[in-house]
JSON list of C-alpha atoms in Angstrom, two decimals:
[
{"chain": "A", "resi": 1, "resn": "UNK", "atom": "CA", "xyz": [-4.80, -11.44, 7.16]},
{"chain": "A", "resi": 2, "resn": "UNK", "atom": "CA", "xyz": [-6.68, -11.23, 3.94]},
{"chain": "A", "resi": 3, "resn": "UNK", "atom": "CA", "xyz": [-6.38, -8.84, 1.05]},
{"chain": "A", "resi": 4, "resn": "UNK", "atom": "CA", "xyz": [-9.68, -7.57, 2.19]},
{"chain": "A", "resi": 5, "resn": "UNK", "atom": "CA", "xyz": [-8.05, -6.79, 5.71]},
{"chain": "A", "resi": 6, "resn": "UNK", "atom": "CA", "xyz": [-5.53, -5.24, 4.35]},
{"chain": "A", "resi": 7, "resn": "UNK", "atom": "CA", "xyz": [-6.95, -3.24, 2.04]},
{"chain": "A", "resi": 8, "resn": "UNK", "atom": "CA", "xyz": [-9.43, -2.16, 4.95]},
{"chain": "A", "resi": 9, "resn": "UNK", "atom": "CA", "xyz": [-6.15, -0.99, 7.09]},
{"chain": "A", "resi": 10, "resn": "UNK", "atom": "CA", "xyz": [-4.60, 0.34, 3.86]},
{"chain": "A", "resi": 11, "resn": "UNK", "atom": "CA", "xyz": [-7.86, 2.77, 4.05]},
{"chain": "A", "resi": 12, "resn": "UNK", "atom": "CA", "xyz": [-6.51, 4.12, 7.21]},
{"chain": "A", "resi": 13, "resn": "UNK", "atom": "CA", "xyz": [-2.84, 4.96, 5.53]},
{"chain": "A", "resi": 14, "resn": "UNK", "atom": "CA", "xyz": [-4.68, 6.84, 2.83]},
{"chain": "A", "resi": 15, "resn": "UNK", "atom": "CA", "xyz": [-6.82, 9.06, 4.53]},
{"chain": "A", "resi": 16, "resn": "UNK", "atom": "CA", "xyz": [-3.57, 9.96, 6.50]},
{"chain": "A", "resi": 17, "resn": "UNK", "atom": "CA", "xyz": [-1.88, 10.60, 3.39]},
{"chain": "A", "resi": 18, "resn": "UNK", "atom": "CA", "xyz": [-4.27, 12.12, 1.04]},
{"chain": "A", "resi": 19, "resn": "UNK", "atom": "CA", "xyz": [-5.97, 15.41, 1.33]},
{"chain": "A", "resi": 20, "resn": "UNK", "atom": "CA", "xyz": [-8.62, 14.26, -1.34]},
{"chain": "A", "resi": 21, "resn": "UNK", "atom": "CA", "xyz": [-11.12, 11.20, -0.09]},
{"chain": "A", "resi": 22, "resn": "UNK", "atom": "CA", "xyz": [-9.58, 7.83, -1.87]},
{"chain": "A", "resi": 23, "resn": "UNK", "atom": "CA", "xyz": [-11.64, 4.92, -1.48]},
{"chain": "A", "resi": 24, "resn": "UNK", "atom": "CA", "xyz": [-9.19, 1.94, -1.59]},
{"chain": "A", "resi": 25, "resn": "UNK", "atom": "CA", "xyz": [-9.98, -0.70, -3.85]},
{"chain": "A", "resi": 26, "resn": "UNK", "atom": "CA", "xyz": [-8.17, -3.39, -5.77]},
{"chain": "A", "resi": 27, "resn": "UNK", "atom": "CA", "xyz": [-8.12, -2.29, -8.90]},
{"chain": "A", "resi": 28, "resn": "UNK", "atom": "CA", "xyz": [-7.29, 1.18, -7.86]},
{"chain": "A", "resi": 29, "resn": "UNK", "atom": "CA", "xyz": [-3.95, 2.66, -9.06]},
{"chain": "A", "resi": 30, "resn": "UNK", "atom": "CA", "xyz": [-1.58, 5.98, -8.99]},
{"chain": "A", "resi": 31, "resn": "UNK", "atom": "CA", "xyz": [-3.12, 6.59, -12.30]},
{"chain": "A", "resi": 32, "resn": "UNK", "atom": "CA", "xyz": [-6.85, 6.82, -10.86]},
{"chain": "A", "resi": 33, "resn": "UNK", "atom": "CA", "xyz": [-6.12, 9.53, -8.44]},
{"chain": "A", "resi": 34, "resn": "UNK", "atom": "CA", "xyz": [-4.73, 12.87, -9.70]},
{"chain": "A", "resi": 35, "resn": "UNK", "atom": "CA", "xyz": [-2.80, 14.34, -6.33]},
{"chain": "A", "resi": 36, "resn": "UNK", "atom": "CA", "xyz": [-1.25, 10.70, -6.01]},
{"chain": "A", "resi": 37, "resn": "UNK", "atom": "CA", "xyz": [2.54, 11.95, -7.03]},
{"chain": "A", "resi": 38, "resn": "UNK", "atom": "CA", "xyz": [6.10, 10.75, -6.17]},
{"chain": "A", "resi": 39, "resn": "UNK", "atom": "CA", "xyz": [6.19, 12.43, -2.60]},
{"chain": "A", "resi": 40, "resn": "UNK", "atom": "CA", "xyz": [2.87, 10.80, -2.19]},
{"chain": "A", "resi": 41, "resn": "UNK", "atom": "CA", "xyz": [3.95, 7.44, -3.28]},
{"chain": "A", "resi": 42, "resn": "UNK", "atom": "CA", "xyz": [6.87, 7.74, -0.76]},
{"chain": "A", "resi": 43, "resn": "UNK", "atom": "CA", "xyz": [4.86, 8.73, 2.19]},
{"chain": "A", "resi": 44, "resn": "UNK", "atom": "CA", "xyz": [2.13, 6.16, 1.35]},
{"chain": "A", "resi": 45, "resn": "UNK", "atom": "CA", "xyz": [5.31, 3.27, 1.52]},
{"chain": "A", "resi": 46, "resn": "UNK", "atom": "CA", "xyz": [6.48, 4.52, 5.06]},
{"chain": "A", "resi": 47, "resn": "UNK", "atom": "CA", "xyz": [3.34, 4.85, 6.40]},
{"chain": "A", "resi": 48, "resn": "UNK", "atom": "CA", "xyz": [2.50, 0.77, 5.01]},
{"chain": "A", "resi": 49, "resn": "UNK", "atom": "CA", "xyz": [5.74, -0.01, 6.09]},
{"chain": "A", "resi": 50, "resn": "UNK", "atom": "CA", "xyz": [4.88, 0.99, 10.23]},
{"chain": "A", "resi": 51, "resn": "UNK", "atom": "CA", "xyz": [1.23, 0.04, 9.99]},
{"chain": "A", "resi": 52, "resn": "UNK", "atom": "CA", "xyz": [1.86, -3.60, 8.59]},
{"chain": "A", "resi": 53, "resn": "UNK", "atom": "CA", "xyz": [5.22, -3.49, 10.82]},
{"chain": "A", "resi": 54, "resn": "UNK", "atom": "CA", "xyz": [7.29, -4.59, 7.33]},
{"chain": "A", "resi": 55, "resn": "UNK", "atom": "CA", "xyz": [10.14, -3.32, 5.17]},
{"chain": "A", "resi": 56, "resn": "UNK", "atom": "CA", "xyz": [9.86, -3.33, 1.21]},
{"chain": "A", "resi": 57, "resn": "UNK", "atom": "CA", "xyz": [12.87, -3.85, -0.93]},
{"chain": "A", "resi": 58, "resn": "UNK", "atom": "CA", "xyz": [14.00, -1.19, -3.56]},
{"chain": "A", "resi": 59, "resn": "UNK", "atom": "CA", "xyz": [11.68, -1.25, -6.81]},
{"chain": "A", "resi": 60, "resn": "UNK", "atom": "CA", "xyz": [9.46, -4.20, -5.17]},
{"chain": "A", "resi": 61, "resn": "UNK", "atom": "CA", "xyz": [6.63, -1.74, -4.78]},
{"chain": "A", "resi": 62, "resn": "UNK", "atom": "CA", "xyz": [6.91, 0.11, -7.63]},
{"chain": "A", "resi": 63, "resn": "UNK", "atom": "CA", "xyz": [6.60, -3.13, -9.88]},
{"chain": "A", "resi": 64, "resn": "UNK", "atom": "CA", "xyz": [2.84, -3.85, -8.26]},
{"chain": "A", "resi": 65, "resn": "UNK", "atom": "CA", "xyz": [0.40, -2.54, -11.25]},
{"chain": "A", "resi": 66, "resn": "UNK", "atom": "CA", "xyz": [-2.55, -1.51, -8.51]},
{"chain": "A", "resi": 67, "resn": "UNK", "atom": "CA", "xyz": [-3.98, -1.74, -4.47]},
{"chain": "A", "resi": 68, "resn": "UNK", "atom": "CA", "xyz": [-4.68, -5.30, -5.09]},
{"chain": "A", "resi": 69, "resn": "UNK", "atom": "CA", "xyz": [-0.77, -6.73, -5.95]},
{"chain": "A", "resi": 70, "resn": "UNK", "atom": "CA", "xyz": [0.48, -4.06, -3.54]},
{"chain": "A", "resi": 71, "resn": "UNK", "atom": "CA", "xyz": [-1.68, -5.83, -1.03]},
{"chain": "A", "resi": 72, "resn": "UNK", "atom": "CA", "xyz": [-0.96, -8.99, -1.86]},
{"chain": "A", "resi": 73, "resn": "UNK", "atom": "CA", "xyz": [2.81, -7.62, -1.64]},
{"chain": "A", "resi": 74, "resn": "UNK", "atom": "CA", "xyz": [2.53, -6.75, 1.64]},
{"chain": "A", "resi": 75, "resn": "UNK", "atom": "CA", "xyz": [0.87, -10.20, 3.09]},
{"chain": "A", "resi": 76, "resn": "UNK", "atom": "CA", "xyz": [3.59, -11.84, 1.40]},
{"chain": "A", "resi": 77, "resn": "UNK", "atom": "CA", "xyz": [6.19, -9.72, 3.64]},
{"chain": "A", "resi": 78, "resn": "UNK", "atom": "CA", "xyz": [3.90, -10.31, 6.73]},
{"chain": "A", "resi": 79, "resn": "UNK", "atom": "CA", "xyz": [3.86, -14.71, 6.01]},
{"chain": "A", "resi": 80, "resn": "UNK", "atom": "CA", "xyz": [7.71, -14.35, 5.84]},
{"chain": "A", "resi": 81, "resn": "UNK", "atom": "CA", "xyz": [8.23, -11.83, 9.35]},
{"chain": "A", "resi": 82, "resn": "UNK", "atom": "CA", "xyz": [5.60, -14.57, 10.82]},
{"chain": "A", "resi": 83, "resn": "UNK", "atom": "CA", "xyz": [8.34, -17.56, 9.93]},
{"chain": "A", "resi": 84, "resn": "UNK", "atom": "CA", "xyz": [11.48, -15.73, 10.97]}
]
């Protein structure tokens, strides 16, 4: 899956999430959208976590700067669930 993919699925998780309209992009960041808050940010992980089927370890997500590493994050957990 490409970070175009998932950012295209990652759409899906937002619109669940948000109340707002928040058109994912790459570049795009907690700092870009003004209702994206801690409860958010928690409810956006779970809900990335059961539509990618993966699990992120503590402080691994907060460390990506925007979409685009978080993204890249999560194809990195997909590759390694493919090769167990």
């Amino acid at each position: 899956m490409t970070q175009t993919e998932i950012l295209a699925k990652m759409q899906t998780v937002f619109d669940d999430v948000f109340l707002d309209d928040v058109k994912v992009a790459p570049e795009l960041s907690a700092k870009d959208v003004e209702e994206w808050d801690s409860l958010l940010q928690i409810s956006l992980v779970l809900g990335v976590e059961k539509a990618f089927n993966v699990r992120f370890r503590v402080g691994e997500v907060e460390a990506t700067k925007n979409l685009g590493e978080f993204a890249d994050l999560i194809q990195r957990r997909m590759n390694e669930g493919a090769k167990a």
